[in-house]
Amino acid sequence: MKDCIETQPLRGMRDFLPKDWIFRKKLMQVWSETAEQNGFVRYETPIVESLSLLERKAGEEISDQIYNFEDKSGRAIALRPEITPSMVRIVSGNREAFPSTGKVYSIGQCFRYERASLGRKREHFQWNIDIVGEDSVICEAYLIQTAVLAMKRLGFEKGEFRVRVNNRVLVADFLNTLQITGENALAVMGVMDKKEKVPAEVFTEMLKEIGINEAQIERINAFMLSKDLQTIETFVPADCQGLKDLKQFWDYCQALDLTDYVDIDTAIVRGLAYYTGIVFECFDTKGKFRAIFGGGRYNHLFERLTGKACSAVGLGFGDVVVEELYKDKFGIPEKAEGVDVALGGFGDQAHATLLKLVAGLDETTYTLDYDFKSSAPGKFLGRADKRGAKVAVYIGENELNQGVVMVKNLTNKEQVFVPVSDVVAIVRQFLG
Ligand code: HAM
């Protein structure tokens, strides 16, 4: 048929069906409640920003993935691929509106033009928690503690996910021992971030392409296998600040009882070039999915964007991977969330009485679904059952003639006929 719409969303974009909201409601609630419990205050910024805020020098995947366009006035505009630059904008423009402890959070949709795969879409929702204006690595541990708490509240347990932590200062100090410095070191870190995503030969080839020799590659490979502070120590100079910070961070993790959730891992480098210190990513331990969340310290982004120096550290936690993980563990809901009470009837007079009952039931906290059709009891009860109602309230011709209302417990099939004035009490009794 000509001119008919395509009912599927664009490639890589998602529709959310009513059944999808069972998990999403929980996720959004866990994200906001966990952030607020740990003292983060909420901000929101628009999905559309000026391109100049979001784009950075080439070399970062994220910059090549920006959805950008010109608006009707010829301005260069983009859909945000991440929230961090917008957070820098809103916080630096409204300092007095944010608490001085610097903890901020946001939940919003981001867009990246990337190849859609398991756990990667062209849009996703991201929970961002950031701490602005604090230098202590307590912040890194505190952020990880907050994200781990959210994972636990979603139903995930120790051993099912791990946060892998490294320090880019340490990586830079290590590369320095190989005479790899400046822009070259940044390029090597970009490749190091790809190590686990490409075959070993490709990794070697990528390093060679940026001028790294065989002996250096061998050292890089050995360094990236280091998973404990003692081994790492052998790769860097004795006064390495990055290692000192990592040790300090580990002490704070011990204090927060996080060591069952956190690993020191030199293979984590992160793809975003703005990170300046500790970086981390969380993965499922079965290794089935991409990163659940990731973040780190970025002490120069404020200065680069606003001209005013300010340290910051934060993380982004997407909805896509965690949903896959949740489905993997708890299964997929087959239908939308049910309601407590379904109401239906036959004929105008029945509906007039039912609407009075709606007014009464609205004073309770029960969820209601009113069936606007006039139906025989069998059909109404079938629809109520399909809707997942626990109790059905019905007035048909017989009930009208006898001045009663049918109230049926759809869980145990118990059914009573009571005067209108008793309906709310019976519903309460059935719902326990
Ligand atoms: P990121 O690692 O690019 O960091 O993204 C953070 C998280 O967002 C990922 O771990 C993943 O859960 C989710 N995510 C990213 N891209 C996609 C995608 N295409 N499809 C599905 N999920 C995705 C950042 O964005 C940093 N701005 C985070 C941050 C905040 N750093 C400091 N503060």
Tab-separated table of C-alpha atoms and ligand atoms in Angstrom:
chain	number	residue	atom	x	y	z
A	1	MET	CA	0.000	0.000	0.000
A	2	LYS	CA	1.261	3.441	-0.906
A	3	ASP	CA	1.987	6.134	1.721
A	4	CYS	CA	1.611	3.777	4.677
A	5	ILE	CA	3.944	4.319	7.594
A	6	GLU	CA	6.705	1.930	8.610
A	7	THR	CA	5.628	0.524	11.981
A	8	GLN	CA	9.156	-0.387	13.122
A	9	PRO	CA	11.456	2.260	14.658
A	10	LEU	CA	14.624	3.271	12.825
A	11	ARG	CA	17.489	0.770	12.881
A	12	GLY	CA	19.185	0.711	16.284
A	13	MET	CA	16.332	2.654	17.962
A	14	ARG	CA	13.892	1.037	20.360
A	15	ASP	CA	10.163	1.197	21.031
A	16	PHE	CA	9.123	0.287	24.542
A	17	LEU	CA	5.986	-1.872	24.737
A	18	PRO	CA	3.782	-1.905	27.853
A	19	LYS	CA	5.440	-5.159	29.011
A	20	ASP	CA	8.874	-3.511	28.800
A	21	TRP	CA	7.898	-1.043	31.518
A	22	ILE	CA	7.977	-3.600	34.284
A	23	PHE	CA	11.769	-3.630	34.162
A	24	ARG	CA	12.177	-0.003	33.081
A	25	LYS	CA	10.091	1.300	35.967
A	26	LYS	CA	12.238	-0.639	38.388
A	27	LEU	CA	15.484	0.499	36.749
A	28	MET	CA	14.559	4.205	36.757
A	29	GLN	CA	13.440	3.943	40.375
A	30	VAL	CA	16.597	2.144	41.494
A	31	TRP	CA	18.792	4.665	39.670
A	32	SER	CA	17.147	7.756	41.121
A	33	GLU	CA	16.601	6.388	44.632
A	34	THR	CA	20.151	5.062	44.937
A	35	ALA	CA	21.620	8.361	43.734
A	36	GLU	CA	19.465	10.398	46.105
A	37	GLN	CA	20.187	8.109	49.025
A	38	ASN	CA	23.896	8.781	48.508
A	39	GLY	CA	23.395	12.537	48.316
A	40	PHE	CA	23.390	13.191	44.556
A	41	VAL	CA	21.057	15.946	43.332
A	42	ARG	CA	19.234	15.718	40.025
A	43	TYR	CA	19.651	17.892	36.957
A	44	GLU	CA	18.352	17.437	33.429
A	45	THR	CA	19.579	18.967	30.201
A	46	PRO	CA	18.153	18.880	26.650
A	47	ILE	CA	18.879	15.992	24.312
A	48	VAL	CA	19.795	18.523	21.611
A	49	GLU	CA	22.949	20.589	22.161
A	50	SER	CA	25.246	22.703	20.016
A	51	LEU	CA	27.688	20.515	18.123
A	52	SER	CA	30.640	22.526	19.429
A	53	LEU	CA	29.864	21.435	23.019
A	54	LEU	CA	29.870	17.757	22.104
A	55	GLU	CA	32.532	17.275	19.464
A	56	ARG	CA	36.174	16.760	20.318
A	57	LYS	CA	39.315	16.178	18.351
A	58	ALA	CA	39.217	13.190	16.013
A	59	GLY	CA	40.505	9.866	17.249
A	60	GLU	CA	37.667	9.132	19.624
A	61	GLU	CA	34.955	6.790	18.413
A	62	ILE	CA	32.266	8.835	20.109
A	63	SER	CA	33.092	11.947	18.040
A	64	ASP	CA	32.583	10.027	14.802
A	65	GLN	CA	29.251	8.698	16.059
A	66	ILE	CA	27.492	12.016	16.707
A	67	TYR	CA	24.104	12.558	15.051
A	68	ASN	CA	24.483	16.141	13.884
A	69	PHE	CA	22.471	18.429	11.655
A	70	GLU	CA	21.786	22.054	10.853
A	71	ASP	CA	18.688	23.617	12.350
A	72	LYS	CA	16.442	25.947	10.347
A	73	SER	CA	18.688	28.903	11.216
A	74	GLY	CA	21.823	27.128	10.030
A	75	ARG	CA	23.183	26.385	13.534
A	76	ALA	CA	25.301	23.257	13.951
A	77	ILE	CA	23.273	21.069	16.298
A	78	ALA	CA	23.674	17.514	17.598
A	79	LEU	CA	21.883	14.850	19.577
A	80	ARG	CA	24.017	14.244	22.655
A	81	PRO	CA	26.045	11.012	22.541
A	82	GLU	CA	26.711	11.354	26.305
A	83	ILE	CA	25.634	13.665	29.122
A	84	THR	CA	29.030	14.709	30.542
A	85	PRO	CA	29.614	17.881	28.413
A	86	SER	CA	26.042	19.044	29.136
A	87	MET	CA	26.648	18.485	32.849
A	88	VAL	CA	29.775	20.647	32.654
A	89	ARG	CA	27.699	23.332	30.895
A	90	ILE	CA	24.811	23.368	33.395
A	91	VAL	CA	26.986	23.137	36.518
A	92	SER	CA	29.408	25.852	35.466
A	93	GLY	CA	26.543	28.150	34.460
A	94	ASN	CA	24.618	27.615	37.717
A	95	ARG	CA	27.192	27.006	40.451
A	96	GLU	CA	25.028	28.408	43.235
A	97	ALA	CA	22.181	26.026	42.376
A	98	PHE	CA	24.268	22.934	43.180
A	99	PRO	CA	25.419	21.754	46.625
A	100	SER	CA	29.098	22.392	47.336
A	101	THR	CA	29.719	18.657	47.881
A	102	GLY	CA	29.435	18.439	44.081
A	103	LYS	CA	27.351	15.267	43.742
A	104	VAL	CA	25.031	15.434	40.740
A	105	TYR	CA	22.991	12.912	38.771
A	106	SER	CA	20.892	12.732	35.664
A	107	ILE	CA	18.973	10.141	33.671
A	108	GLY	CA	18.528	10.733	29.976
A	109	GLN	CA	18.607	9.455	26.452
A	110	CYS	CA	21.809	9.551	24.380
A	111	PHE	CA	22.313	8.864	20.679
A	112	ARG	CA	25.328	7.323	18.974
A	113	TYR	CA	25.453	6.329	15.338
A	114	GLU	CA	27.121	2.992	15.926
A	115	ARG	CA	26.686	-0.530	14.623
A	116	ALA	CA	23.815	-2.014	16.593
A	117	SER	CA	24.815	-5.253	18.340
A	118	LEU	CA	24.059	-7.125	21.559
A	119	GLY	CA	24.082	-4.418	24.225
A	120	ARG	CA	24.753	-1.583	21.775
A	121	LYS	CA	21.993	0.506	20.174
A	122	ARG	CA	21.833	3.845	18.418
A	123	GLU	CA	20.001	5.300	21.394
A	124	HIS	CA	20.187	4.393	25.029
A	125	PHE	CA	19.279	5.861	28.377
A	126	GLN	CA	22.159	6.622	30.672
A	127	TRP	CA	22.263	7.208	34.406
A	128	ASN	CA	25.104	9.622	35.111
A	129	ILE	CA	26.484	10.203	38.586
A	130	ASP	CA	29.321	12.696	38.879
A	131	ILE	CA	31.237	14.459	41.643
A	132	VAL	CA	32.453	17.937	40.762
A	133	GLY	CA	35.268	19.856	42.472
A	134	GLU	CA	36.769	17.051	44.574
A	135	ASP	CA	40.266	15.621	44.111
A	136	SER	CA	40.257	12.746	46.576
A	137	VAL	CA	40.070	9.211	45.205
A	138	ILE	CA	37.415	8.604	47.863
A	139	CYS	CA	35.143	9.918	45.096
A	140	GLU	CA	36.029	7.077	42.718
A	141	ALA	CA	35.321	4.518	45.453
A	142	TYR	CA	32.093	6.318	46.459
A	143	LEU	CA	30.818	6.371	42.858
A	144	ILE	CA	31.559	2.688	42.388
A	145	GLN	CA	29.885	1.934	45.717
A	146	THR	CA	26.748	3.795	44.493
A	147	ALA	CA	26.648	1.917	41.172
A	148	VAL	CA	27.283	-1.439	42.892
A	149	LEU	CA	24.418	-0.680	45.279
A	150	ALA	CA	22.141	-0.069	42.289
A	151	MET	CA	23.214	-3.422	40.790
A	152	LYS	CA	22.424	-5.175	44.073
A	153	ARG	CA	19.031	-3.493	44.276
A	154	LEU	CA	18.243	-4.719	40.784
A	155	GLY	CA	18.802	-8.250	42.075
A	156	PHE	CA	22.390	-8.948	40.980
A	157	GLU	CA	24.732	-10.633	43.385
A	158	LYS	CA	28.384	-10.791	44.268
A	159	GLY	CA	30.211	-12.846	41.647
A	160	GLU	CA	27.839	-11.908	38.821
A	161	PHE	CA	29.569	-8.637	37.942
A	162	ARG	CA	32.949	-7.010	38.597
A	163	VAL	CA	34.217	-3.466	38.295
A	164	ARG	CA	37.662	-3.358	36.660
A	165	VAL	CA	39.760	-0.374	37.646
A	166	ASN	CA	42.934	1.175	36.273
A	167	ASN	CA	44.640	4.571	36.287
A	168	ARG	CA	45.568	6.432	33.114
A	169	VAL	CA	48.370	8.255	34.982
A	170	LEU	CA	49.868	4.864	35.725
A	171	VAL	CA	49.465	3.829	32.070
A	172	ALA	CA	51.137	7.081	30.959
A	173	ASP	CA	54.023	6.499	33.409
A	174	PHE	CA	54.407	2.965	32.118
A	175	LEU	CA	54.395	4.125	28.469
A	176	ASN	CA	56.949	6.761	29.436
A	177	THR	CA	59.337	3.977	30.490
A	178	LEU	CA	59.067	2.783	26.845
A	179	GLN	CA	59.705	6.352	25.554
A	180	ILE	CA	56.109	6.609	24.358
A	181	THR	CA	54.873	10.085	25.340
A	182	GLY	CA	52.454	12.933	24.490
A	183	GLU	CA	50.107	12.453	21.523
A	184	ASN	CA	51.742	9.121	20.802
A	185	ALA	CA	50.877	7.859	24.290
A	186	LEU	CA	47.254	8.999	23.810
A	187	ALA	CA	47.092	7.120	20.506
A	188	VAL	CA	48.504	3.983	22.165
A	189	MET	CA	45.909	4.251	24.945
A	190	GLY	CA	43.211	4.463	22.260
A	191	VAL	CA	44.482	1.170	20.842
A	192	MET	CA	44.878	-0.395	24.316
A	193	ASP	CA	41.169	0.257	24.862
A	194	LYS	CA	40.492	-1.994	21.841
A	195	LYS	CA	42.628	-4.914	23.042
A	196	GLU	CA	39.743	-7.052	24.284
A	197	LYS	CA	37.526	-6.205	21.324
A	198	VAL	CA	39.871	-7.331	18.525
A	199	PRO	CA	42.025	-10.432	17.808
A	200	ALA	CA	45.645	-10.330	19.060
A	201	GLU	CA	47.102	-9.916	15.512
A	202	VAL	CA	44.842	-6.925	14.854
A	203	PHE	CA	45.900	-5.361	18.167
A	204	THR	CA	49.582	-5.803	17.242
A	205	GLU	CA	48.936	-4.383	13.759
A	206	MET	CA	47.128	-1.335	15.199
A	207	LEU	CA	50.089	-0.602	17.495
A	208	LYS	CA	52.573	-1.025	14.642
A	209	GLU	CA	50.563	1.415	12.527
A	210	ILE	CA	51.194	4.144	15.085
A	211	GLY	CA	54.922	3.386	15.168
A	212	ILE	CA	55.243	1.035	18.160
A	213	ASN	CA	58.010	-1.567	17.774
A	214	GLU	CA	57.982	-5.304	18.592
A	215	ALA	CA	59.816	-4.957	21.923
A	216	GLN	CA	57.457	-2.186	23.068
A	217	ILE	CA	54.416	-4.237	22.006
A	218	GLU	CA	55.680	-7.181	24.044
A	219	ARG	CA	55.992	-4.951	27.131
A	220	ILE	CA	52.520	-3.453	26.545
A	221	ASN	CA	51.027	-6.943	26.327
A	222	ALA	CA	52.802	-8.009	29.533
A	223	PHE	CA	51.703	-4.827	31.338
A	224	MET	CA	48.091	-5.336	30.303
A	225	LEU	CA	48.066	-8.777	31.898
A	226	SER	CA	48.887	-7.326	35.336
A	227	LYS	CA	45.972	-7.713	37.687
A	228	ASP	CA	47.453	-6.884	41.080
A	229	LEU	CA	49.262	-3.963	42.629
A	230	GLN	CA	52.476	-5.925	43.330
A	231	THR	CA	52.920	-6.975	39.679
A	232	ILE	CA	51.977	-3.511	38.417
A	233	GLU	CA	54.665	-2.022	40.654
A	234	THR	CA	57.336	-3.788	38.585
A	235	PHE	CA	56.312	-1.890	35.427
A	236	VAL	CA	56.437	1.690	36.714
A	237	PRO	CA	58.950	3.976	38.461
A	238	ALA	CA	58.946	3.849	42.271
A	239	ASP	CA	57.443	7.351	42.638
A	240	CYS	CA	54.541	6.707	40.234
A	241	GLN	CA	51.635	8.893	41.428
A	242	GLY	CA	49.147	6.800	39.468
A	243	LEU	CA	50.105	3.725	41.456
A	244	LYS	CA	49.949	5.628	44.764
A	245	ASP	CA	46.420	6.804	43.897
A	246	LEU	CA	45.374	3.319	42.944
A	247	LYS	CA	46.675	1.963	46.269
A	248	GLN	CA	44.829	4.686	48.149
A	249	PHE	CA	41.694	3.915	46.139
A	250	TRP	CA	42.030	0.233	47.030
A	251	ASP	CA	42.207	1.122	50.752
A	252	TYR	CA	38.938	3.053	50.413
A	253	CYS	CA	37.383	0.106	48.587
A	254	GLN	CA	38.355	-2.086	51.521
A	255	ALA	CA	36.731	0.365	53.926
A	256	LEU	CA	33.546	0.370	51.830
A	257	ASP	CA	33.548	-3.434	51.713
A	258	LEU	CA	33.831	-3.327	47.934
A	259	THR	CA	36.746	-5.679	47.331
A	260	ASP	CA	34.430	-8.543	46.299
A	261	TYR	CA	33.183	-6.337	43.487
A	262	VAL	CA	36.326	-4.544	42.322
A	263	ASP	CA	39.483	-5.718	40.516
A	264	ILE	CA	42.584	-3.755	39.645
A	265	ASP	CA	43.079	-4.414	35.948
A	266	THR	CA	45.573	-2.708	33.627
A	267	ALA	CA	43.591	-3.759	30.545
A	268	ILE	CA	40.990	-1.048	31.256
A	269	VAL	CA	41.939	2.203	29.541
A	270	ARG	CA	38.564	3.641	28.340
A	271	GLY	CA	37.871	5.062	24.914
A	272	LEU	CA	37.123	8.645	25.937
A	273	ALA	CA	40.226	10.804	25.761
A	274	TYR	CA	39.128	13.247	28.483
A	275	TYR	CA	39.889	10.849	31.321
A	276	THR	CA	42.923	11.931	33.332
A	277	GLY	CA	43.172	9.514	36.249
A	278	ILE	CA	41.418	6.447	37.597
A	279	VAL	CA	39.143	4.792	35.041
A	280	PHE	CA	36.805	1.862	35.457
A	281	GLU	CA	34.320	-0.371	33.702
A	282	CYS	CA	31.874	-2.932	35.045
A	283	PHE	CA	31.273	-6.249	33.253
A	284	ASP	CA	29.210	-9.368	33.838
A	285	THR	CA	31.545	-12.140	35.011
A	286	LYS	CA	30.313	-14.587	32.361
A	287	GLY	CA	31.736	-12.178	29.791
A	288	LYS	CA	28.542	-12.323	27.744
A	289	PHE	CA	27.887	-8.615	27.378
A	290	ARG	CA	29.581	-5.263	26.785
A	291	ALA	CA	30.240	-2.887	29.697
A	292	ILE	CA	27.389	-2.347	32.157
A	293	PHE	CA	28.773	1.005	33.277
A	294	GLY	CA	31.971	2.945	32.901
A	295	GLY	CA	33.581	6.123	34.087
A	296	GLY	CA	36.580	7.829	35.547
A	297	ARG	CA	38.254	11.073	36.521
A	298	TYR	CA	38.346	13.911	34.011
A	299	ASN	CA	40.122	16.875	35.576
A	300	HIS	CA	40.582	18.973	32.415
A	301	LEU	CA	37.159	18.907	30.739
A	302	PHE	CA	35.748	21.842	32.741
A	303	GLU	CA	38.761	23.964	31.852
A	304	ARG	CA	38.666	22.978	28.194
A	305	LEU	CA	34.962	23.785	27.861
A	306	THR	CA	34.581	26.758	30.216
A	307	GLY	CA	38.095	28.169	30.719
A	308	LYS	CA	37.808	27.549	34.472
A	309	ALA	CA	39.656	24.609	35.982
A	310	CYS	CA	37.643	22.177	38.073
A	311	SER	CA	38.283	18.532	38.831
A	312	ALA	CA	35.530	16.002	38.252
A	313	VAL	CA	34.869	12.295	38.285
A	314	GLY	CA	31.826	10.309	37.270
A	315	LEU	CA	30.269	7.371	35.550
A	316	GLY	CA	27.650	6.517	32.942
A	317	PHE	CA	25.439	3.443	33.401
A	318	GLY	CA	23.331	2.507	30.364
A	319	ASP	CA	19.958	0.766	30.270
A	320	VAL	CA	20.686	-1.668	27.423
A	321	VAL	CA	23.269	-4.079	28.837
A	322	VAL	CA	21.711	-4.189	32.287
A	323	GLU	CA	18.342	-5.061	30.711
A	324	GLU	CA	19.927	-7.944	28.758
A	325	LEU	CA	21.570	-9.133	31.947
A	326	TYR	CA	18.305	-8.870	33.858
A	327	LYS	CA	16.422	-10.848	31.193
A	328	ASP	CA	19.187	-13.442	31.267
A	329	LYS	CA	18.800	-13.884	35.017
A	330	PHE	CA	15.111	-13.287	35.698
A	331	GLY	CA	13.436	-13.994	32.320
A	332	ILE	CA	11.335	-11.724	30.156
A	333	PRO	CA	7.876	-10.567	31.247
A	334	GLU	CA	5.239	-11.857	28.811
A	335	LYS	CA	2.744	-9.100	29.357
A	336	ALA	CA	2.232	-5.657	30.827
A	337	GLU	CA	1.927	-5.165	34.558
A	338	GLY	CA	-1.564	-6.162	35.800
A	339	VAL	CA	-3.986	-4.068	37.847
A	340	ASP	CA	-5.649	-4.656	41.186
A	341	VAL	CA	-9.239	-4.085	40.098
A	342	ALA	CA	-11.047	-4.326	36.749
A	343	LEU	CA	-14.521	-2.755	36.504
A	344	GLY	CA	-17.086	-3.478	33.802
A	345	GLY	CA	-20.806	-3.693	33.166
A	346	PHE	CA	-23.704	-3.871	30.765
A	347	GLY	CA	-25.819	-0.837	29.847
A	348	ASP	CA	-25.837	2.865	30.742
A	349	GLN	CA	-27.368	2.418	34.177
A	350	ALA	CA	-24.715	-0.129	35.176
A	351	HIS	CA	-21.936	2.180	34.001
A	352	ALA	CA	-23.369	5.103	35.970
A	353	THR	CA	-23.192	2.992	39.156
A	354	LEU	CA	-19.735	1.675	38.292
A	355	LEU	CA	-18.413	5.203	37.831
A	356	LYS	CA	-19.533	6.032	41.378
A	357	LEU	CA	-17.512	3.019	42.507
A	358	VAL	CA	-14.488	4.319	40.597
A	359	ALA	CA	-14.727	7.523	42.581
A	360	GLY	CA	-14.744	5.465	45.810
A	361	LEU	CA	-11.895	3.166	44.793
A	362	ASP	CA	-9.779	6.103	43.644
A	363	GLU	CA	-9.561	7.094	47.291
A	364	THR	CA	-7.609	3.852	47.906
A	365	THR	CA	-4.155	3.086	46.495
A	366	TYR	CA	-5.400	0.244	44.275
A	367	THR	CA	-4.766	0.352	40.554
A	368	LEU	CA	-7.952	0.250	38.459
A	369	ASP	CA	-8.829	-0.508	34.872
A	370	TYR	CA	-12.244	0.550	33.661
A	371	ASP	CA	-13.695	-1.398	30.747
A	372	PHE	CA	-15.705	1.047	28.611
A	373	LYS	CA	-17.434	-1.652	26.571
A	374	SER	CA	-20.865	-2.958	27.547
A	375	SER	CA	-20.397	-6.705	27.793
A	376	ALA	CA	-21.879	-9.912	29.071
A	377	PRO	CA	-20.079	-11.183	32.212
A	378	GLY	CA	-18.083	-13.937	30.433
A	379	LYS	CA	-16.536	-11.539	27.940
A	380	PHE	CA	-15.765	-8.930	30.590
A	381	LEU	CA	-14.150	-11.499	32.896
A	382	GLY	CA	-12.045	-12.802	29.991
A	383	ARG	CA	-10.726	-9.309	29.306
A	384	ALA	CA	-10.153	-8.637	33.024
A	385	ASP	CA	-8.146	-11.835	33.296
A	386	LYS	CA	-6.069	-10.962	30.217
A	387	ARG	CA	-5.394	-7.543	31.737
A	388	GLY	CA	-3.934	-9.262	34.768
A	389	ALA	CA	-6.590	-7.980	37.204
A	390	LYS	CA	-6.714	-9.528	40.667
A	391	VAL	CA	-10.332	-8.574	41.371
A	392	ALA	CA	-13.229	-8.014	38.935
A	393	VAL	CA	-16.221	-5.805	39.727
A	394	TYR	CA	-19.206	-6.265	37.422
A	395	ILE	CA	-22.783	-5.016	37.093
A	396	GLY	CA	-24.963	-6.726	34.463
A	397	GLU	CA	-28.735	-6.817	33.932
A	398	ASN	CA	-29.276	-9.426	36.665
A	399	GLU	CA	-27.200	-7.489	39.191
A	400	LEU	CA	-29.101	-4.286	38.389
A	401	ASN	CA	-32.448	-6.009	38.873
A	402	GLN	CA	-31.325	-7.393	42.232
A	403	GLY	CA	-29.567	-4.181	43.366
A	404	VAL	CA	-26.190	-5.896	43.804
A	405	VAL	CA	-22.674	-5.877	42.352
A	406	MET	CA	-20.641	-8.944	41.466
A	407	VAL	CA	-17.149	-8.931	42.989
A	408	LYS	CA	-14.904	-11.786	41.899
A	409	ASN	CA	-11.494	-12.721	43.243
A	410	LEU	CA	-9.713	-13.729	40.030
A	411	THR	CA	-6.919	-15.439	41.941
A	412	ASN	CA	-9.024	-18.040	43.784
A	413	LYS	CA	-12.255	-17.578	41.736
A	414	GLU	CA	-14.338	-16.748	44.836
A	415	GLN	CA	-17.359	-14.688	43.794
A	416	VAL	CA	-19.845	-12.655	45.866
A	417	PHE	CA	-22.866	-10.440	45.156
A	418	VAL	CA	-23.034	-7.441	47.472
A	419	PRO	CA	-24.758	-4.040	47.667
A	420	VAL	CA	-22.858	-1.111	46.130
A	421	SER	CA	-22.072	0.241	49.595
A	422	ASP	CA	-20.076	-2.939	50.453
A	423	VAL	CA	-17.958	-3.174	47.302
A	424	VAL	CA	-14.895	-1.252	48.530
A	425	ALA	CA	-14.766	-3.336	51.730
A	426	ILE	CA	-14.996	-6.617	49.772
A	427	VAL	CA	-12.294	-5.479	47.330
A	428	ARG	CA	-10.056	-4.677	50.293
A	429	GLN	CA	-10.748	-8.096	51.762
A	430	PHE	CA	-9.938	-9.887	48.471
A	431	LEU	CA	-6.748	-7.898	47.960
A	432	GLY	CA	-5.607	-8.594	51.501
B	1	HAM	P1	30.699	5.432	27.983
B	1	HAM	O1	31.569	4.321	28.452
B	1	HAM	O2	30.838	5.873	26.584
B	1	HAM	O3	30.939	6.646	28.987
B	1	HAM	O4	29.204	5.026	28.260
B	1	HAM	C1	28.773	4.700	29.548
B	1	HAM	C2	27.786	3.544	29.476
B	1	HAM	O5	26.702	3.879	28.603
B	1	HAM	C3	28.332	2.240	28.906
B	1	HAM	O6	29.006	1.495	29.870
B	1	HAM	C4	27.044	1.569	28.460
B	1	HAM	O7	26.338	1.063	29.582
B	1	HAM	C5	26.232	2.746	27.949
B	1	HAM	N1	26.360	2.920	26.485
B	1	HAM	C6	27.244	3.667	25.814
B	1	HAM	N2	27.034	3.584	24.484
B	1	HAM	C7	25.988	2.769	24.305
B	1	HAM	C8	25.260	2.273	23.175
B	1	HAM	N3	25.573	2.614	21.944
B	1	HAM	N4	24.232	1.432	23.383
B	1	HAM	C9	23.890	1.068	24.630
B	1	HAM	N5	24.504	1.505	25.735
B	1	HAM	C10	25.547	2.331	25.580
B	1	HAM	C11	30.320	7.837	28.884
B	1	HAM	O8	29.389	8.072	28.160
B	1	HAM	C12	30.842	8.854	29.880
B	1	HAM	N6	30.290	10.164	29.521
B	1	HAM	C13	30.459	8.423	31.268
B	1	HAM	C14	30.912	9.376	32.310
B	1	HAM	C15	30.148	10.163	33.096
B	1	HAM	N7	32.183	9.626	32.613
B	1	HAM	C16	32.227	10.539	33.561
B	1	HAM	N8	30.967	10.874	33.850
